[in-house]
Amino acid sequence: MSWLVVFAVMFWLATWAVNEWLSRRTFASHSVQKTVNLLIPLLFGVAVLVLWEGITRGLEVPRVLLPPPSMIWERILNSLPILWADFQQTFLKAVLAGYVLGCGSGFLVALLCDRSSFLKRGLLPLGNFVSALPIIGVAPIMVMWFGFDWQSKAAVVVIMTFFPMLVNTVQGLSAADHMQRDLMRTYASSWWQTLIKLRLPAASPFIFNALKLNSTLALIGAIVAEFFGTPIVGMGFRISTEVGRMNVDMVWAEIAVAALAGSAFYGLVALIERTITFWHPSIRSRRI
Amino acid sequence: MDGKGKTIPVLTVLAAVVAIWYACVVWMNAPFEYDKAERAGTEIGFSQLVSNTMTQERPVLPAAHQVAEEMYKTIVLKKFTSKRSLVYHGWITLSATLLGFAIGTALGILLAVGIVHNRAMDKSVMPWVIASQTIPILAVAPMIIVVLNAVGLSGLLPKALISTYLSFFPVVVGMVKGLRSPDRAQLDLMHTYSASTAQTFWKLRWPSSMPYLFTSLKIAIAISLVGAIVGELPTGAVAGLGARLLAGSYYGQTIQIWSALFTAAILAAVLVMIVGLAHSYVLRRMGQKPEGAAT
């Protein structure tokens, strides 16, 4: 069976060569260049999958250690109802509720901080400090307080997403420079008018930065919190029990769903960011 | 914002946190006390209630002084080799963290050097490095541990690998940015000196990437610790701070959970502080001002 390995390695080298060639060339037309820029990472991803498949099948790597991608795919197709139920429990209930509450409260507290510089000077260093702490550790406490169901996971997500949102929003609210703020003052605009017309738009890159960061954190928080106790459904629950039963392909299927959900969530936030902060240099430059 | 202007507000907020904490202790632990009094057939006075809620064996929310007492008992009084000493558990977590952090940093720097110097690698690997940030890597943690255990690899290394996996992303991203931070004029100057790629790397790119490296390292060490703690969860709660958390949640030992949590927090703070000190030391040796250099 070792020809499979040889084939996989050859395929890998071939795609590498194609990538090398593609990345050295510059294309006249923008649309072609765009497609090529998409194609290169895609080819790399396909090469990784082929190499993975070839090595696991060719060298007969134990299924427990690393199942081939085709087996994981088969498992995903065979257990769609279970995956959907887990996704519903973890993502649609815990992650979304926690994300909205955490980001929302972080944003509101940031506005409060903005009104009172005393609160800002007191909370901001603490917020920065807390961001470095292993907050995920509060999971067992939340499970104890809010029970096994999704509410406790949402609580963990709230705590995890609160501080990045707070710190970034406070930072973003001071992004509008003095000239612009003075201009608003000469217009005799109120604090609210300045906030909505000048400072929130100026802060939005920072806010979206936190939203993107939090989309990842929220999923991690919910899954890890499920390791501490759940009803018999949920992505974290499935991962920890199927690992115990050595059904590694099911675990990988669950991970694939988590990865897909995480990427889609991140992508959605990034998409909203592009439509709202279209004026920002980092987005304008990409359009050319 | 100068240093002087921060202390009083921070202390005020901290005092408010502690005050809210104690109020919550009374509020959350009170139902248990009322229940107990009712079963005993007695009325409970308010002052009695308050003092009772702070001395419960397994409170819903332990008071700050109970946690401090437990931490003092398990850190200072217990022998370091004892299974009940938090120093013992903390050391196990710390060693996995540091090993993972070291491997992750080395790997991250190597990848970044490759990405900066090879166009194909930049275009093909970089999008995946960024995409993989959106994947909940911690979810893979228990599987890595159990699977590696099944093939006979146990102890420090599996946990360290999770830390590696988590910590190399910020290093790659930061280092790519850092190694690219020298501007056109500086690179052109190196070119006029007819400097080789290696010389440009060591004399220009590497030094100018230092602020970015240390900023990433701060994130990386904090996330390494998280990785090591989560990595300890599925091992059946043997040793380490994560195992303490899990054992505490199994047996309802809230005070134990809180003290493990605070130890982990202190550990994280100290690690980040050490990286911060190294950062300002290196920058001072390079003749830069530490402030404002990092982004």
Coordinates of C-alpha atoms in Angstrom, one line a residue:
Chain A
M1 CA 0.0 0.0 0.0
S2 CA 3.0 2.3 0.1
W3 CA 2.4 3.5 -3.4
L4 CA -0.4 5.6 -1.8
V5 CA 2.1 7.4 0.3
V6 CA 4.3 8.0 -2.7
F7 CA 1.4 9.3 -4.7
A8 CA 0.3 11.6 -1.9
V9 CA 3.9 13.0 -1.5
M10 CA 4.1 13.4 -5.3
F11 CA 0.8 15.2 -5.4
W12 CA 2.0 17.5 -2.5
L13 CA 5.2 18.3 -4.4
A14 CA 3.3 18.9 -7.6
T15 CA 0.8 21.3 -6.0
W16 CA 3.7 23.0 -4.3
A17 CA 5.4 23.6 -7.6
V18 CA 2.2 24.9 -9.2
N19 CA 1.8 27.3 -6.2
E20 CA 5.4 28.4 -6.5
W21 CA 4.8 29.1 -10.2
L22 CA 1.5 30.8 -9.7
S23 CA 2.8 33.1 -6.9
R24 CA 5.7 34.2 -9.0
R25 CA 3.5 35.3 -11.9
T26 CA 1.6 38.5 -11.9
F27 CA -1.6 38.6 -14.0
A28 CA -2.7 41.6 -16.0
S29 CA -6.4 41.3 -15.3
H30 CA -7.5 41.9 -11.7
S31 CA -10.2 39.3 -11.7
V32 CA -7.7 36.6 -12.8
Q33 CA -5.3 37.8 -10.1
K34 CA -8.1 37.5 -7.6
T35 CA -9.0 34.0 -8.6
V36 CA -5.3 33.0 -8.5
N37 CA -5.0 34.5 -5.0
L38 CA -7.9 32.3 -3.9
L39 CA -6.7 29.3 -5.8
I40 CA -3.2 29.1 -4.1
P41 CA -4.5 28.5 -0.5
L42 CA -7.2 26.3 -1.9
L43 CA -4.6 24.1 -3.6
F44 CA -2.5 24.0 -0.5
G45 CA -5.6 22.8 1.5
V46 CA -6.4 20.1 -1.0
A47 CA -2.7 19.0 -0.9
V48 CA -2.8 18.7 2.8
L49 CA -6.0 16.6 2.7
V50 CA -4.5 14.3 0.0
L51 CA -1.3 14.0 2.0
W52 CA -3.3 13.2 5.1
E53 CA -5.4 10.6 3.3
G54 CA -2.5 9.0 1.6
I55 CA -0.3 8.7 4.7
T56 CA -3.0 7.4 7.0
R57 CA -4.2 4.8 4.4
G58 CA -0.8 4.0 3.0
L59 CA 1.1 3.6 6.2
E60 CA -2.0 2.1 7.9
V61 CA -1.9 4.5 10.8
P62 CA -4.2 3.3 13.6
R63 CA -7.7 4.7 13.2
V64 CA -7.6 5.8 16.8
L65 CA -4.6 8.0 16.2
L66 CA -5.7 9.7 13.0
P67 CA -8.6 8.7 10.8
P68 CA -8.3 9.5 7.1
P69 CA -10.5 12.5 5.9
S70 CA -12.7 10.3 3.8
M71 CA -13.8 8.3 6.9
I72 CA -14.5 11.6 8.8
W73 CA -16.6 12.8 5.9
E74 CA -18.5 9.5 5.8
R75 CA -19.2 9.9 9.5
I76 CA -20.4 13.4 9.1
L77 CA -22.9 12.3 6.5
N78 CA -24.0 9.4 8.6
S79 CA -24.7 11.3 11.8
L80 CA -26.2 14.6 10.6
P81 CA -29.1 14.5 13.1
I82 CA -26.7 14.2 16.1
L83 CA -24.4 16.8 14.8
W84 CA -27.3 19.2 14.2
A85 CA -28.7 18.6 17.7
D86 CA -25.2 19.3 19.2
F87 CA -24.8 22.4 17.0
Q88 CA -28.2 23.7 18.1
Q89 CA -27.4 23.1 21.8
T90 CA -23.9 24.6 21.8
F91 CA -23.9 27.2 19.1
L92 CA -27.5 28.4 18.6
K93 CA -28.2 28.5 22.3
A94 CA -25.1 29.0 24.4
V95 CA -22.7 30.7 22.1
L96 CA -25.1 33.2 20.5
A97 CA -26.9 34.1 23.8
G98 CA -23.6 34.5 25.6
Y99 CA -22.0 36.4 22.7
V100 CA -24.8 39.0 22.4
L101 CA -25.0 39.5 26.2
G102 CA -21.2 39.7 26.7
C103 CA -20.5 42.0 23.8
G104 CA -23.5 44.1 24.6
S105 CA -22.7 44.6 28.2
G106 CA -19.0 45.2 27.4
F107 CA -20.1 47.9 25.0
L108 CA -22.5 49.5 27.5
V109 CA -19.8 49.5 30.3
A110 CA -17.4 51.1 27.8
L111 CA -19.8 53.9 27.2
L112 CA -20.2 54.4 31.0
C113 CA -16.4 54.4 31.2
D114 CA -16.4 57.1 28.6
R115 CA -18.7 59.3 30.6
S116 CA -16.6 59.0 33.8
S117 CA -12.9 59.2 33.5
F118 CA -12.5 57.9 37.1
L119 CA -14.3 54.7 36.1
K120 CA -12.2 54.4 33.0
R121 CA -8.9 54.8 34.8
G122 CA -10.0 52.2 37.3
L123 CA -11.5 49.6 35.0
L124 CA -9.2 49.8 32.0
P125 CA -6.0 48.4 33.7
L126 CA -8.1 45.7 35.4
G127 CA -9.7 44.9 32.0
N128 CA -6.3 44.6 30.4
F129 CA -5.1 42.4 33.3
V130 CA -8.2 40.1 33.2
S131 CA -7.7 39.5 29.4
A132 CA -4.5 37.7 30.2
L133 CA -6.1 35.4 32.8
P134 CA -7.3 31.9 32.1
I135 CA -11.0 32.9 32.4
I136 CA -12.1 29.6 31.1
G137 CA -11.5 28.3 34.6
V138 CA -14.7 29.9 35.8
A139 CA -16.6 27.2 33.9
P140 CA -17.0 24.7 36.8
I141 CA -18.3 27.6 39.0
M142 CA -20.8 28.7 36.4
V143 CA -22.0 25.1 35.9
M144 CA -22.5 24.9 39.7
W145 CA -24.5 28.2 39.7
F146 CA -26.6 28.0 36.6
G147 CA -27.0 24.2 36.2
F148 CA -26.1 21.8 33.5
D149 CA -28.0 23.3 30.6
W150 CA -26.9 25.9 28.2
Q151 CA -27.4 28.9 30.6
S152 CA -24.2 28.0 32.4
K153 CA -22.2 27.9 29.1
A154 CA -23.7 31.2 28.0
A155 CA -22.5 32.6 31.4
V156 CA -19.0 31.5 30.7
V157 CA -19.2 33.0 27.2
V158 CA -20.5 36.3 28.7
I159 CA -17.5 36.5 31.0
M160 CA -15.0 35.6 28.3
T161 CA -16.3 38.1 25.7
F162 CA -17.0 41.0 28.1
F163 CA -13.4 42.2 28.7
P164 CA -12.1 42.2 25.1
M165 CA -15.1 44.2 24.1
L166 CA -14.7 46.6 27.0
V167 CA -11.0 47.3 26.4
N168 CA -11.3 47.6 22.6
T169 CA -14.4 49.8 22.7
V170 CA -12.8 52.2 25.2
Q171 CA -9.7 52.3 23.0
G172 CA -11.8 52.9 19.9
L173 CA -13.8 55.7 21.5
S174 CA -10.6 57.7 21.9
A175 CA -9.7 57.1 18.2
A176 CA -11.4 60.2 16.9
D177 CA -8.7 62.9 17.0
H178 CA -8.9 66.3 18.7
M179 CA -9.5 68.3 15.6
Q180 CA -12.5 66.3 14.7
R181 CA -13.9 66.5 18.3
D182 CA -13.3 70.2 18.4
L183 CA -15.2 70.6 15.1
M184 CA -18.1 68.8 16.7
R185 CA -17.9 71.1 19.6
T186 CA -18.0 74.2 17.3
Y187 CA -21.2 72.7 15.9
A188 CA -22.5 72.7 19.5
S189 CA -23.3 69.0 19.2
S190 CA -24.3 67.2 22.3
W191 CA -22.4 64.2 23.7
W192 CA -24.9 61.8 22.1
Q193 CA -24.6 63.5 18.7
T194 CA -20.8 63.4 18.9
L195 CA -21.0 59.8 19.9
I196 CA -23.2 58.7 17.1
K197 CA -22.0 60.9 14.3
L198 CA -18.3 60.9 15.0
R199 CA -16.9 58.7 17.7
L200 CA -18.8 55.4 17.1
P201 CA -17.9 55.3 13.4
A202 CA -14.3 56.1 14.3
A203 CA -14.4 53.4 16.9
S204 CA -16.0 50.7 14.7
P205 CA -12.7 49.2 13.5
F206 CA -11.8 48.6 17.1
I207 CA -15.2 47.3 18.0
F208 CA -15.2 44.9 15.1
N209 CA -11.8 43.7 16.1
A210 CA -13.2 42.7 19.4
L211 CA -16.3 41.2 17.8
K212 CA -14.1 39.0 15.6
L213 CA -11.9 38.0 18.5
N214 CA -14.9 37.2 20.6
S215 CA -16.5 35.1 17.9
T216 CA -13.6 32.6 18.4
L217 CA -13.5 32.9 22.1
A218 CA -17.2 32.3 22.5
L219 CA -17.1 29.0 20.7
I220 CA -14.1 27.8 22.7
G221 CA -15.7 28.9 25.9
A222 CA -18.9 27.1 25.3
I223 CA -17.3 23.9 24.2
V224 CA -14.8 23.8 27.1
A225 CA -17.5 24.6 29.6
E226 CA -19.4 21.5 28.4
F227 CA -16.5 19.4 29.6
F228 CA -17.6 20.2 33.2
G229 CA -21.1 18.9 32.8
T230 CA -23.9 19.0 30.4
P231 CA -27.2 17.4 29.5
I232 CA -26.5 14.6 27.1
V233 CA -26.3 16.8 24.1
G234 CA -23.7 19.4 22.9
M235 CA -20.5 19.6 21.0
G236 CA -18.2 19.6 24.0
F237 CA -20.2 16.7 25.6
R238 CA -20.0 14.7 22.4
I239 CA -16.2 15.3 22.1
S240 CA -15.5 14.2 25.6
T241 CA -17.7 11.1 25.6
E242 CA -16.7 9.9 22.1
V243 CA -13.0 10.3 23.1
G244 CA -13.7 8.0 26.0
R245 CA -15.3 5.4 23.7
M246 CA -12.4 5.8 21.3
N247 CA -14.7 6.8 18.4
V248 CA -12.2 9.2 17.1
D249 CA -13.9 9.7 13.7
M250 CA -17.0 11.1 15.5
V251 CA -14.7 13.5 17.4
W252 CA -13.2 14.7 14.2
A253 CA -16.6 15.1 12.7
E254 CA -17.6 17.3 15.6
I255 CA -14.4 19.3 15.3
A256 CA -15.1 19.8 11.6
V257 CA -18.5 21.1 12.4
A258 CA -17.0 23.4 15.1
A259 CA -14.4 24.6 12.7
L260 CA -17.0 25.3 10.0
A261 CA -19.3 27.1 12.5
G262 CA -16.4 29.1 13.9
S263 CA -15.1 30.1 10.4
A264 CA -18.7 31.0 9.3
F265 CA -19.3 33.1 12.4
Y266 CA -16.0 34.9 11.9
G267 CA -16.6 35.4 8.3
L268 CA -20.1 36.8 8.9
V269 CA -18.7 39.3 11.4
A270 CA -15.9 40.2 8.9
L271 CA -18.5 40.7 6.2
I272 CA -20.6 43.1 8.3
E273 CA -17.4 44.9 9.2
R274 CA -16.6 45.4 5.5
T275 CA -20.0 46.9 4.8
I276 CA -19.9 49.2 7.8
T277 CA -16.3 50.3 7.9
F278 CA -15.9 50.5 4.1
W279 CA -13.9 53.8 4.6
H280 CA -11.1 52.2 6.6
P281 CA -7.7 52.0 4.8
S282 CA -7.2 48.3 5.5
I283 CA -10.4 47.5 3.6
R284 CA -10.1 50.1 0.9
S285 CA -6.6 48.9 -0.2
R286 CA -8.0 45.4 -0.7
R287 CA -10.6 46.6 -3.2
I288 CA -8.1 47.9 -5.7
Chain B
M1 CA -2.6 58.6 31.7
D2 CA 0.3 58.6 34.1
G3 CA 1.0 56.1 36.8
K4 CA -0.1 58.3 39.6
G5 CA -3.5 58.9 38.2
K6 CA -4.3 55.2 38.0
T7 CA -3.7 53.9 41.5
I8 CA -6.7 55.5 43.3
P9 CA -9.3 54.6 40.7
V10 CA -8.0 51.0 40.4
L11 CA -8.1 50.6 44.2
T12 CA -11.6 52.0 44.3
V13 CA -12.8 49.6 41.6
L14 CA -11.1 46.7 43.4
A15 CA -12.7 47.8 46.7
A16 CA -16.1 47.9 44.9
V17 CA -15.5 44.4 43.5
V18 CA -14.7 43.0 47.0
A19 CA -17.7 44.8 48.5
I20 CA -20.0 43.3 45.8
W21 CA -18.3 39.9 46.3
Y22 CA -19.2 39.9 50.0
A23 CA -22.7 41.1 49.4
C24 CA -23.1 38.3 46.9
V25 CA -21.7 35.8 49.5
V26 CA -24.4 36.7 51.9
W27 CA -27.1 36.8 49.2
M28 CA -26.2 33.5 47.5
N29 CA -25.4 31.5 50.6
A30 CA -28.4 32.7 52.6
P31 CA -30.9 30.2 51.2
F32 CA -28.9 27.3 52.6
E33 CA -28.8 28.9 56.1
Y34 CA -32.5 29.6 56.1
D35 CA -33.1 26.1 55.1
K36 CA -30.9 24.8 57.9
A37 CA -32.6 27.1 60.4
E38 CA -36.1 26.0 59.3
R39 CA -35.2 22.3 59.6
A40 CA -33.8 22.9 63.1
G41 CA -37.0 24.8 63.9
T42 CA -35.3 28.0 64.9
E43 CA -35.3 31.6 63.6
I44 CA -32.1 33.0 62.4
G45 CA -31.1 36.6 63.1
F46 CA -29.5 38.8 60.5
S47 CA -26.1 39.1 62.1
Q48 CA -26.0 35.4 62.7
L49 CA -26.9 34.8 59.1
V50 CA -24.1 37.0 57.8
S51 CA -21.5 35.4 59.9
N52 CA -22.8 31.9 59.0
T53 CA -22.7 32.6 55.3
M54 CA -19.0 33.3 55.5
T55 CA -18.0 30.2 57.2
Q56 CA -19.8 27.5 55.3
E57 CA -18.0 24.3 54.4
R58 CA -19.2 24.2 50.8
P59 CA -20.6 27.6 50.0
V60 CA -22.2 28.5 46.7
L61 CA -19.8 31.4 46.6
P62 CA -16.9 31.3 49.1
A63 CA -15.9 34.6 50.7
A64 CA -12.6 36.2 49.7
H65 CA -11.0 35.5 53.1
Q66 CA -12.0 31.8 52.8
V67 CA -10.2 31.5 49.5
A68 CA -7.2 33.4 50.8
E69 CA -7.1 31.1 53.8
E70 CA -7.3 28.0 51.6
M71 CA -4.6 29.3 49.3
Y72 CA -2.3 30.1 52.3
K73 CA -2.9 26.6 53.7
T74 CA -2.3 24.8 50.4
I75 CA 0.6 26.9 49.1
V76 CA 2.6 27.8 52.2
L77 CA 1.8 25.3 54.9
K78 CA 1.6 22.1 52.9
K79 CA 4.9 20.4 51.8
F80 CA 5.6 21.1 48.1
T81 CA 5.6 17.4 47.3
S82 CA 2.2 16.8 48.8
K83 CA -0.7 16.0 46.5
R84 CA -2.7 18.7 48.2
S85 CA -0.2 21.4 47.7
L86 CA -1.1 24.0 45.1
V87 CA 2.6 24.6 44.5
Y88 CA 2.9 20.9 43.4
H89 CA -0.1 21.3 41.0
G90 CA 1.0 24.7 39.9
W91 CA 4.4 23.4 39.0
I92 CA 3.0 20.6 36.8
T93 CA 0.9 23.1 34.9
L94 CA 3.7 25.6 34.7
S95 CA 6.2 23.1 33.3
A96 CA 3.8 22.0 30.5
T97 CA 3.1 25.7 29.8
L98 CA 6.7 26.7 29.5
L99 CA 7.7 23.7 27.4
G100 CA 4.7 24.3 25.0
F101 CA 5.5 28.0 25.0
A102 CA 9.2 27.3 24.0
I103 CA 8.3 24.9 21.2
G104 CA 5.5 27.2 20.0
T105 CA 7.7 30.2 19.9
A106 CA 10.5 28.4 18.0
L107 CA 8.0 27.0 15.5
G108 CA 6.2 30.3 15.1
I109 CA 9.5 32.1 14.4
L110 CA 10.6 29.5 11.9
L111 CA 7.3 29.6 10.1
A112 CA 7.4 33.4 10.0
V113 CA 10.9 33.4 8.6
G114 CA 9.8 31.0 5.9
I115 CA 6.7 33.1 5.1
V116 CA 8.7 36.3 4.8
H117 CA 11.3 34.8 2.6
N118 CA 9.3 32.5 0.3
R119 CA 6.4 33.9 -1.8
A120 CA 4.7 30.6 -2.4
M121 CA 4.7 29.9 1.4
D122 CA 3.4 33.3 2.1
K123 CA 0.5 32.9 -0.3
S124 CA -0.4 29.3 0.5
V125 CA 0.4 29.0 4.3
M126 CA -0.6 32.4 5.6
P127 CA -4.3 32.2 4.8
W128 CA -4.5 28.9 6.6
V129 CA -2.7 30.3 9.6
I130 CA -5.3 33.0 9.7
A131 CA -8.2 30.7 9.1
S132 CA -7.0 28.3 11.8
Q133 CA -7.4 31.1 14.3
T134 CA -11.2 30.9 13.8
I135 CA -11.2 27.2 14.7
P136 CA -11.8 26.3 18.3
I137 CA -8.5 24.6 18.9
L138 CA -9.1 24.0 22.5
A139 CA -11.9 21.6 21.5
V140 CA -9.3 19.3 20.0
A141 CA -7.4 19.3 23.3
P142 CA -9.0 16.3 25.1
M143 CA -8.7 14.2 22.0
I144 CA -5.0 14.9 21.6
I145 CA -4.4 14.0 25.2
V146 CA -6.4 10.8 25.1
V147 CA -5.1 9.7 21.7
L148 CA -1.5 10.3 22.7
N149 CA -2.0 8.5 25.9
A150 CA -3.4 5.5 23.9
V151 CA -0.1 5.3 21.9
G152 CA 1.9 5.5 25.1
L153 CA 2.8 9.1 25.1
S154 CA 1.8 10.6 28.4
G155 CA 2.8 13.1 31.0
L156 CA 4.2 16.4 30.1
L157 CA 4.5 16.3 26.3
P158 CA 0.8 16.0 25.2
K159 CA -0.2 19.0 27.4
A160 CA 2.8 20.9 26.1
L161 CA 1.7 20.1 22.5
I162 CA -1.6 21.8 23.1
S163 CA 0.1 24.8 24.5
T164 CA 2.4 24.8 21.4
Y165 CA -0.6 24.6 19.1
L166 CA -2.2 27.6 20.8
S167 CA 0.9 29.7 21.2
F168 CA 2.4 29.5 17.8
F169 CA -0.3 31.4 16.0
P170 CA 0.2 34.8 17.7
V171 CA 3.9 34.4 17.2
V172 CA 3.6 33.7 13.5
V173 CA 1.3 36.6 12.9
G174 CA 3.3 39.0 15.0
M175 CA 6.7 37.9 13.6
V176 CA 5.5 38.1 10.0
K177 CA 4.4 41.7 10.7
G178 CA 7.6 42.4 12.6
L179 CA 10.0 41.0 10.0
R180 CA 8.2 43.0 7.3
S181 CA 8.3 46.2 9.4
P182 CA 11.6 47.6 8.0
D183 CA 10.6 50.1 5.4
R184 CA 11.7 50.4 1.7
A185 CA 14.4 52.9 2.5
Q186 CA 16.1 50.7 5.1
L187 CA 15.9 47.6 2.9
D188 CA 17.4 49.7 0.0
L189 CA 20.2 50.8 2.2
M190 CA 21.1 47.2 3.1
H191 CA 20.9 46.6 -0.7
T192 CA 23.4 49.3 -1.4
Y193 CA 25.7 47.8 1.2
S194 CA 25.3 44.6 -1.0
A195 CA 24.2 42.8 2.1
S196 CA 23.3 39.1 1.7
T197 CA 19.8 37.9 2.7
A198 CA 21.2 36.5 5.9
Q199 CA 22.9 39.7 6.8
T200 CA 19.8 41.7 6.1
F201 CA 17.9 39.3 8.3
W202 CA 20.2 39.4 11.3
K203 CA 21.1 43.1 11.1
L204 CA 17.9 44.7 10.0
R205 CA 14.8 42.4 10.0
W206 CA 15.5 40.5 13.3
P207 CA 16.2 43.6 15.5
S208 CA 13.2 45.5 14.1
S209 CA 10.9 42.7 14.7
M210 CA 11.6 42.6 18.5
P211 CA 8.8 44.8 19.7
Y212 CA 6.3 42.7 17.6
L213 CA 7.8 39.5 18.9
F214 CA 7.4 40.5 22.6
T215 CA 3.9 41.7 22.1
S216 CA 3.0 38.3 20.6
L217 CA 4.9 36.5 23.3
K218 CA 2.7 38.1 26.0
I219 CA -0.4 36.8 24.3
A220 CA 1.3 33.4 23.6
I221 CA 2.4 32.8 27.2
A222 CA -1.1 33.6 28.5
I223 CA -2.7 31.4 26.0
S224 CA -0.2 28.6 26.7
L225 CA -1.3 28.5 30.3
V226 CA -4.9 28.2 29.2
G227 CA -3.9 25.4 26.9
A228 CA -2.1 23.5 29.7
I229 CA -5.0 23.9 32.1
V230 CA -7.6 22.7 29.5
G231 CA -5.2 19.9 28.6
E232 CA -5.3 18.6 32.1
L233 CA -9.1 18.3 32.2
P234 CA -9.5 15.0 30.4
T235 CA -6.7 13.1 31.9
G236 CA -8.9 11.9 34.7
A237 CA -8.0 14.7 37.1
V238 CA -4.6 13.4 38.1
A239 CA -2.5 16.5 38.7
G240 CA -2.2 20.1 37.7
L241 CA -4.4 23.2 38.2
G242 CA -6.9 22.0 35.6
A243 CA -7.2 18.7 37.4
R244 CA -7.8 20.6 40.7
L245 CA -10.6 22.5 39.0
L246 CA -12.2 19.4 37.7
A247 CA -11.9 17.5 41.0
G248 CA -13.3 20.5 42.8
S249 CA -16.3 20.5 40.5
Y250 CA -16.9 16.8 40.9
Y251 CA -16.9 16.9 44.7
G252 CA -18.6 20.4 45.0
Q253 CA -15.5 21.8 46.8
T254 CA -16.1 25.4 45.8
I255 CA -13.3 26.8 47.9
Q256 CA -10.8 24.4 46.1
I257 CA -12.1 25.6 42.7
W258 CA -11.7 29.2 43.6
S259 CA -8.2 28.8 45.1
A260 CA -7.1 26.9 42.0
L261 CA -8.5 29.6 39.9
F262 CA -6.8 32.4 41.8
T263 CA -3.5 30.5 41.7
A264 CA -3.8 30.2 37.9
A265 CA -4.6 33.9 37.6
I266 CA -1.6 34.8 39.7
L267 CA 0.6 32.5 37.6
A268 CA -0.7 34.1 34.4
A269 CA 0.0 37.6 35.8
V270 CA 3.5 36.7 36.8
L271 CA 4.3 35.0 33.5
V272 CA 3.0 38.0 31.5
M273 CA 5.0 40.3 33.8
I274 CA 8.2 38.4 33.2
V275 CA 7.8 38.6 29.4
G276 CA 7.0 42.3 29.8
L277 CA 10.2 42.8 31.8
A278 CA 12.3 40.9 29.2
H279 CA 10.6 43.1 26.6
S280 CA 11.7 46.3 28.2
Y281 CA 15.2 44.9 29.0
V282 CA 15.8 43.9 25.4
L283 CA 14.5 47.2 24.0
R284 CA 16.7 49.1 26.4
R285 CA 19.7 47.1 25.4
M286 CA 18.9 48.0 21.8
G287 CA 18.8 51.6 22.7
Q288 CA 15.0 52.1 22.2
K289 CA 12.5 53.6 24.5
P290 CA 10.3 50.8 25.8
E291 CA 7.1 52.9 25.7
G292 CA 5.4 53.4 22.4
A293 CA 7.7 51.0 20.5
A294 CA 5.3 48.1 20.9
T295 CA 2.0 48.3 19.0

